[in-house]
Amino acid sequence: MQSTDITRSIQIKKYALGALIVTLTILTTTSMFMYALKPKEEQQSQATQALDPCKKEAEHVSKEAVAENPNTGQTDPRVLIQLLQERMASDEEKTVQLEEEIEALKETINKQANVSALFMANIRETDTAIENINTNVSESQKILRSLVLDHEKSIIKLNNFIFGTAGVPAVRKKPEEKVSVFNGSQEEEEQPTNLVF
């Protein structure tokens, strides 16, 4: 009894599984057919859409021709061809003008690039010139400082000589702190004692 129930349930499951497989295959085949047919329709619609601008242009030109010749109910193909040729010529002129404007813009861009390169070169030269001037100024300050110190020493010697010949002994002073004009540091200045020549 139980074995017959088990076999029946197995057979029912087999039938259900078979029915499920059949329905799935039917659904997949129909979906494949629909998918295969759909791109052809889309391609045809795209082709018709691509032809629509040409049709619109031809209709526009024919309307212009009818507007020029309202007496004729039909449009002469020669008139349409002439209008299309005029339209193409005007489009070619516009493209030529646009190309000329583009070339002019390219030339101005190149000129501006050259000007900016020259400007940067001038800035570099100016920087080097400023550095050279700074080094020259620092060197001249050093030379001037040494000259001033030598001049002070010669003045001290001359004073001692004058006072020594006059019989006035030179008094030795304590070293004084003197602020240098050039570097802002404090320098000690010694007044030498009586020098005998």
PDB file of C-alpha atoms in Angstrom:
ATOM      1  CA  MET A   1       0.000   0.000   0.000  1.00  0.00           C
ATOM      2  CA  GLN A   2       2.715   2.376   0.917  1.00  0.00           C
ATOM      3  CA  SER A   3       4.771   1.375  -2.087  1.00  0.00           C
ATOM      4  CA  THR A   4       1.884   2.139  -4.437  1.00  0.00           C
ATOM      5  CA  ASP A   5       1.437   5.547  -2.809  1.00  0.00           C
ATOM      6  CA  ILE A   6       5.130   6.245  -3.210  1.00  0.00           C
ATOM      7  CA  THR A   7       5.078   5.209  -6.866  1.00  0.00           C
ATOM      8  CA  ARG A   8       1.998   7.363  -7.504  1.00  0.00           C
ATOM      9  CA  SER A   9       3.580  10.388  -5.851  1.00  0.00           C
ATOM     10  CA  ILE A  10       6.741   9.811  -7.919  1.00  0.00           C
ATOM     11  CA  GLN A  11       4.674   9.578 -11.114  1.00  0.00           C
ATOM     12  CA  ILE A  12       2.774  12.761 -10.186  1.00  0.00           C
ATOM     13  CA  LYS A  13       6.049  14.532  -9.554  1.00  0.00           C
ATOM     14  CA  LYS A  14       7.361  13.293 -12.918  1.00  0.00           C
ATOM     15  CA  TYR A  15       4.234  14.568 -14.705  1.00  0.00           C
ATOM     16  CA  ALA A  16       4.447  17.922 -12.902  1.00  0.00           C
ATOM     17  CA  LEU A  17       8.140  18.218 -13.733  1.00  0.00           C
ATOM     18  CA  GLY A  18       7.470  17.325 -17.383  1.00  0.00           C
ATOM     19  CA  ALA A  19       4.658  19.887 -17.597  1.00  0.00           C
ATOM     20  CA  LEU A  20       6.925  22.498 -16.047  1.00  0.00           C
ATOM     21  CA  ILE A  21       9.690  21.713 -18.553  1.00  0.00           C
ATOM     22  CA  VAL A  22       7.246  21.917 -21.473  1.00  0.00           C
ATOM     23  CA  THR A  23       5.865  25.281 -20.340  1.00  0.00           C
ATOM     24  CA  LEU A  24       9.376  26.648 -19.814  1.00  0.00           C
ATOM     25  CA  THR A  25      10.464  25.564 -23.297  1.00  0.00           C
ATOM     26  CA  ILE A  26       7.359  27.143 -24.817  1.00  0.00           C
ATOM     27  CA  LEU A  27       8.006  30.392 -22.954  1.00  0.00           C
ATOM     28  CA  THR A  28      11.676  30.481 -23.956  1.00  0.00           C
ATOM     29  CA  THR A  29      10.926  29.790 -27.622  1.00  0.00           C
ATOM     30  CA  THR A  30       8.260  32.501 -27.749  1.00  0.00           C
ATOM     31  CA  SER A  31      10.566  34.974 -26.030  1.00  0.00           C
ATOM     32  CA  MET A  32      13.350  34.089 -28.479  1.00  0.00           C
ATOM     33  CA  PHE A  33      11.039  34.616 -31.439  1.00  0.00           C
ATOM     34  CA  MET A  34       9.883  37.925 -30.028  1.00  0.00           C
ATOM     35  CA  TYR A  35      13.480  38.991 -29.402  1.00  0.00           C
ATOM     36  CA  ALA A  36      14.484  37.917 -32.921  1.00  0.00           C
ATOM     37  CA  LEU A  37      11.627  39.801 -34.528  1.00  0.00           C
ATOM     38  CA  LYS A  38      11.988  42.938 -32.422  1.00  0.00           C
ATOM     39  CA  PRO A  39      15.409  44.119 -33.734  1.00  0.00           C
ATOM     40  CA  LYS A  40      14.208  43.894 -37.336  1.00  0.00           C
ATOM     41  CA  GLU A  41      11.302  46.173 -36.537  1.00  0.00           C
ATOM     42  CA  GLU A  42      13.638  48.524 -34.671  1.00  0.00           C
ATOM     43  CA  GLN A  43      16.052  48.527 -37.607  1.00  0.00           C
ATOM     44  CA  GLN A  44      13.238  49.347 -39.977  1.00  0.00           C
ATOM     45  CA  SER A  45      12.045  52.141 -37.693  1.00  0.00           C
ATOM     46  CA  GLN A  46      15.607  53.513 -37.454  1.00  0.00           C
ATOM     47  CA  ALA A  47      15.934  53.435 -41.230  1.00  0.00           C
ATOM     48  CA  THR A  48      12.655  55.269 -41.621  1.00  0.00           C
ATOM     49  CA  GLN A  49      13.763  57.795 -39.006  1.00  0.00           C
ATOM     50  CA  ALA A  50      17.011  58.321 -40.922  1.00  0.00           C
ATOM     51  CA  LEU A  51      15.018  58.947 -44.077  1.00  0.00           C
ATOM     52  CA  ASP A  52      12.641  61.341 -42.322  1.00  0.00           C
ATOM     53  CA  PRO A  53      15.052  64.347 -42.359  1.00  0.00           C
ATOM     54  CA  CYS A  54      15.601  63.859 -46.094  1.00  0.00           C
ATOM     55  CA  LYS A  55      11.863  63.707 -46.630  1.00  0.00           C
ATOM     56  CA  LYS A  56      11.360  66.787 -44.495  1.00  0.00           C
ATOM     57  CA  GLU A  57      14.048  68.636 -46.443  1.00  0.00           C
ATOM     58  CA  ALA A  58      12.463  67.644 -49.748  1.00  0.00           C
ATOM     59  CA  GLU A  59       9.031  68.687 -48.496  1.00  0.00           C
ATOM     60  CA  HIS A  60      10.448  72.007 -47.302  1.00  0.00           C
ATOM     61  CA  VAL A  61      12.094  72.622 -50.666  1.00  0.00           C
ATOM     62  CA  SER A  62       8.923  71.642 -52.501  1.00  0.00           C
ATOM     63  CA  LYS A  63       6.921  74.039 -50.317  1.00  0.00           C
ATOM     64  CA  GLU A  64       9.384  76.789 -51.186  1.00  0.00           C
ATOM     65  CA  ALA A  65       9.046  75.938 -54.860  1.00  0.00           C
ATOM     66  CA  VAL A  66       5.250  75.955 -54.625  1.00  0.00           C
ATOM     67  CA  ALA A  67       5.428  79.272 -52.800  1.00  0.00           C
ATOM     68  CA  GLU A  68       7.534  80.648 -55.641  1.00  0.00           C
ATOM     69  CA  ASN A  69       5.216  79.190 -58.302  1.00  0.00           C
ATOM     70  CA  PRO A  70       1.712  79.123 -56.801  1.00  0.00           C
ATOM     71  CA  ASN A  71       0.120  78.668 -60.228  1.00  0.00           C
ATOM     72  CA  THR A  72       1.601  75.222 -60.766  1.00  0.00           C
ATOM     73  CA  GLY A  73       0.142  72.456 -58.707  1.00  0.00           C
ATOM     74  CA  GLN A  74       3.117  70.169 -59.379  1.00  0.00           C
ATOM     75  CA  THR A  75       6.711  70.892 -58.443  1.00  0.00           C
ATOM     76  CA  ASP A  76       9.281  70.802 -61.199  1.00  0.00           C
ATOM     77  CA  PRO A  77      12.184  68.478 -60.295  1.00  0.00           C
ATOM     78  CA  ARG A  78      14.615  70.910 -61.914  1.00  0.00           C
ATOM     79  CA  VAL A  79      13.459  73.593 -59.493  1.00  0.00           C
ATOM     80  CA  LEU A  80      13.934  71.219 -56.583  1.00  0.00           C
ATOM     81  CA  ILE A  81      17.424  70.313 -57.789  1.00  0.00           C
ATOM     82  CA  GLN A  82      18.306  73.964 -58.232  1.00  0.00           C
ATOM     83  CA  LEU A  83      17.065  74.811 -54.735  1.00  0.00           C
ATOM     84  CA  LEU A  84      18.977  71.901 -53.247  1.00  0.00           C
ATOM     85  CA  GLN A  85      22.123  72.981 -55.098  1.00  0.00           C
ATOM     86  CA  GLU A  86      21.730  76.523 -53.780  1.00  0.00           C
ATOM     87  CA  ARG A  87      21.231  75.173 -50.266  1.00  0.00           C
ATOM     88  CA  MET A  88      24.337  72.990 -50.605  1.00  0.00           C
ATOM     89  CA  ALA A  89      26.359  75.937 -51.925  1.00  0.00           C
ATOM     90  CA  SER A  90      25.323  78.110 -48.990  1.00  0.00           C
ATOM     91  CA  ASP A  91      26.190  75.278 -46.594  1.00  0.00           C
ATOM     92  CA  GLU A  92      29.602  74.921 -48.240  1.00  0.00           C
ATOM     93  CA  GLU A  93      30.192  78.668 -47.883  1.00  0.00           C
ATOM     94  CA  LYS A  94      29.284  78.454 -44.208  1.00  0.00           C
ATOM     95  CA  THR A  95      31.665  75.539 -43.693  1.00  0.00           C
ATOM     96  CA  VAL A  96      34.452  77.441 -45.462  1.00  0.00           C
ATOM     97  CA  GLN A  97      33.818  80.471 -43.237  1.00  0.00           C
ATOM     98  CA  LEU A  98      33.856  78.274 -40.146  1.00  0.00           C
ATOM     99  CA  GLU A  99      37.137  76.666 -41.245  1.00  0.00           C
ATOM    100  CA  GLU A 100      38.665  80.119 -41.791  1.00  0.00           C
ATOM    101  CA  GLU A 101      37.516  81.229 -38.335  1.00  0.00           C
ATOM    102  CA  ILE A 102      38.985  78.071 -36.814  1.00  0.00           C
ATOM    103  CA  GLU A 103      42.321  78.707 -38.556  1.00  0.00           C
ATOM    104  CA  ALA A 104      42.312  82.311 -37.311  1.00  0.00           C
ATOM    105  CA  LEU A 105      41.625  81.100 -33.778  1.00  0.00           C
ATOM    106  CA  LYS A 106      44.486  78.596 -34.060  1.00  0.00           C
ATOM    107  CA  GLU A 107      46.833  81.380 -35.217  1.00  0.00           C
ATOM    108  CA  THR A 108      45.832  83.635 -32.327  1.00  0.00           C
ATOM    109  CA  ILE A 109      46.316  80.744 -29.896  1.00  0.00           C
ATOM    110  CA  ASN A 110      49.798  80.113 -31.315  1.00  0.00           C
ATOM    111  CA  LYS A 111      50.650  83.821 -31.087  1.00  0.00           C
ATOM    112  CA  GLN A 112      49.474  83.971 -27.484  1.00  0.00           C
ATOM    113  CA  ALA A 113      51.516  80.866 -26.683  1.00  0.00           C
ATOM    114  CA  ASN A 114      54.607  82.518 -28.201  1.00  0.00           C
ATOM    115  CA  VAL A 115      53.946  85.731 -26.278  1.00  0.00           C
ATOM    116  CA  SER A 116      53.540  83.826 -23.023  1.00  0.00           C
ATOM    117  CA  ALA A 117      56.767  81.897 -23.700  1.00  0.00           C
ATOM    118  CA  LEU A 118      58.631  85.172 -24.327  1.00  0.00           C
ATOM    119  CA  PHE A 119      57.104  86.643 -21.180  1.00  0.00           C
ATOM    120  CA  MET A 120      58.273  83.682 -19.108  1.00  0.00           C
ATOM    121  CA  ALA A 121      61.762  83.949 -20.647  1.00  0.00           C
ATOM    122  CA  ASN A 122      61.838  87.662 -19.764  1.00  0.00           C
ATOM    123  CA  ILE A 123      60.780  86.848 -16.209  1.00  0.00           C
ATOM    124  CA  ARG A 124      63.615  84.315 -15.915  1.00  0.00           C
ATOM    125  CA  GLU A 125      66.122  86.830 -17.293  1.00  0.00           C
ATOM    126  CA  THR A 126      64.825  89.466 -14.884  1.00  0.00           C
ATOM    127  CA  ASP A 127      65.189  87.046 -11.970  1.00  0.00           C
ATOM    128  CA  THR A 128      68.789  86.282 -12.919  1.00  0.00           C
ATOM    129  CA  ALA A 129      69.512  89.998 -13.344  1.00  0.00           C
ATOM    130  CA  ILE A 130      68.038  90.720  -9.897  1.00  0.00           C
ATOM    131  CA  GLU A 131      70.161  87.952  -8.378  1.00  0.00           C
ATOM    132  CA  ASN A 132      73.268  89.395 -10.057  1.00  0.00           C
ATOM    133  CA  ILE A 133      72.407  92.870  -8.772  1.00  0.00           C
ATOM    134  CA  ASN A 134      71.944  91.509  -5.240  1.00  0.00           C
ATOM    135  CA  THR A 135      75.323  89.764  -5.336  1.00  0.00           C
ATOM    136  CA  ASN A 136      76.972  92.914  -6.704  1.00  0.00           C
ATOM    137  CA  VAL A 137      75.362  95.027  -3.978  1.00  0.00           C
ATOM    138  CA  SER A 138      76.513  92.645  -1.243  1.00  0.00           C
ATOM    139  CA  GLU A 139      80.042  92.593  -2.661  1.00  0.00           C
ATOM    140  CA  SER A 140      80.121  96.387  -2.924  1.00  0.00           C
ATOM    141  CA  GLN A 141      78.875  96.626   0.685  1.00  0.00           C
ATOM    142  CA  LYS A 142      81.734  94.386   1.806  1.00  0.00           C
ATOM    143  CA  ILE A 143      84.254  96.490  -0.126  1.00  0.00           C
ATOM    144  CA  LEU A 144      82.801  99.725   1.249  1.00  0.00           C
ATOM    145  CA  ARG A 145      82.865  98.335   4.791  1.00  0.00           C
ATOM    146  CA  SER A 146      86.541  97.402   4.467  1.00  0.00           C
ATOM    147  CA  LEU A 147      87.326 100.821   2.992  1.00  0.00           C
ATOM    148  CA  VAL A 148      85.554 102.565   5.864  1.00  0.00           C
ATOM    149  CA  LEU A 149      87.472 100.494   8.421  1.00  0.00           C
ATOM    150  CA  ASP A 150      90.770 101.258   6.674  1.00  0.00           C
ATOM    151  CA  HIS A 151      89.828 104.939   6.558  1.00  0.00           C
ATOM    152  CA  GLU A 152      89.045 104.940  10.288  1.00  0.00           C
ATOM    153  CA  LYS A 153      92.396 103.307  11.043  1.00  0.00           C
ATOM    154  CA  SER A 154      94.251 105.871   8.935  1.00  0.00           C
ATOM    155  CA  ILE A 155      92.377 108.732  10.664  1.00  0.00           C
ATOM    156  CA  ILE A 156      93.316 107.297  14.071  1.00  0.00           C
ATOM    157  CA  LYS A 157      96.952 107.026  13.021  1.00  0.00           C
ATOM    158  CA  LEU A 158      96.902 110.588  11.692  1.00  0.00           C
ATOM    159  CA  ASN A 159      95.347 111.895  14.930  1.00  0.00           C
ATOM    160  CA  ASN A 160      97.924 110.096  17.039  1.00  0.00           C
ATOM    161  CA  PHE A 161     100.672 111.450  14.859  1.00  0.00           C
ATOM    162  CA  ILE A 162      99.352 115.008  15.120  1.00  0.00           C
ATOM    163  CA  PHE A 163      98.797 114.793  18.868  1.00  0.00           C
ATOM    164  CA  GLY A 164     102.143 113.049  19.321  1.00  0.00           C
ATOM    165  CA  THR A 165     104.045 115.818  17.517  1.00  0.00           C
ATOM    166  CA  ALA A 166     102.161 118.434  19.499  1.00  0.00           C
ATOM    167  CA  GLY A 167     103.191 116.748  22.732  1.00  0.00           C
ATOM    168  CA  VAL A 168      99.682 115.755  23.780  1.00  0.00           C
ATOM    169  CA  PRO A 169      99.617 112.117  24.791  1.00  0.00           C
ATOM    170  CA  ALA A 170      96.796 110.080  23.327  1.00  0.00           C
ATOM    171  CA  VAL A 171      94.476 108.676  25.932  1.00  0.00           C
ATOM    172  CA  ARG A 172      93.472 105.083  25.582  1.00  0.00           C
ATOM    173  CA  LYS A 173      89.712 104.756  25.708  1.00  0.00           C
ATOM    174  CA  LYS A 174      87.710 101.711  26.582  1.00  0.00           C
ATOM    175  CA  PRO A 175      86.401  99.793  23.611  1.00  0.00           C
ATOM    176  CA  GLU A 176      83.137 101.299  22.497  1.00  0.00           C
ATOM    177  CA  GLU A 177      80.324  99.419  20.898  1.00  0.00           C
ATOM    178  CA  LYS A 178      79.508 100.780  17.519  1.00  0.00           C
ATOM    179  CA  VAL A 179      76.530  99.771  15.410  1.00  0.00           C
ATOM    180  CA  SER A 180      77.558  99.087  11.834  1.00  0.00           C
ATOM    181  CA  VAL A 181      75.595 100.836   9.162  1.00  0.00           C
ATOM    182  CA  PHE A 182      75.819  97.963   6.723  1.00  0.00           C
ATOM    183  CA  ASN A 183      74.866  94.833   8.598  1.00  0.00           C
ATOM    184  CA  GLY A 184      73.294  96.150  11.818  1.00  0.00           C
ATOM    185  CA  SER A 185      75.720  94.207  14.041  1.00  0.00           C
ATOM    186  CA  GLN A 186      77.638  95.746  16.881  1.00  0.00           C
ATOM    187  CA  GLU A 187      81.358  96.147  16.392  1.00  0.00           C
ATOM    188  CA  GLU A 188      83.959  97.006  18.982  1.00  0.00           C
ATOM    189  CA  GLU A 189      86.146  99.922  18.170  1.00  0.00           C
ATOM    190  CA  GLU A 190      89.415 100.291  20.028  1.00  0.00           C
ATOM    191  CA  GLN A 191      91.193 103.582  20.318  1.00  0.00           C
ATOM    192  CA  PRO A 192      94.873 102.724  20.401  1.00  0.00           C
ATOM    193  CA  THR A 193      97.138 104.369  22.947  1.00  0.00           C
ATOM    194  CA  ASN A 194      99.889 106.774  22.141  1.00  0.00           C
ATOM    195  CA  LEU A 195     101.728 105.655  19.067  1.00  0.00           C
ATOM    196  CA  VAL A 196     105.239 106.894  18.619  1.00  0.00           C
ATOM    197  CA  PHE A 197     106.502 107.528  15.129  1.00  0.00           C
TER     198      PHE A 197
END
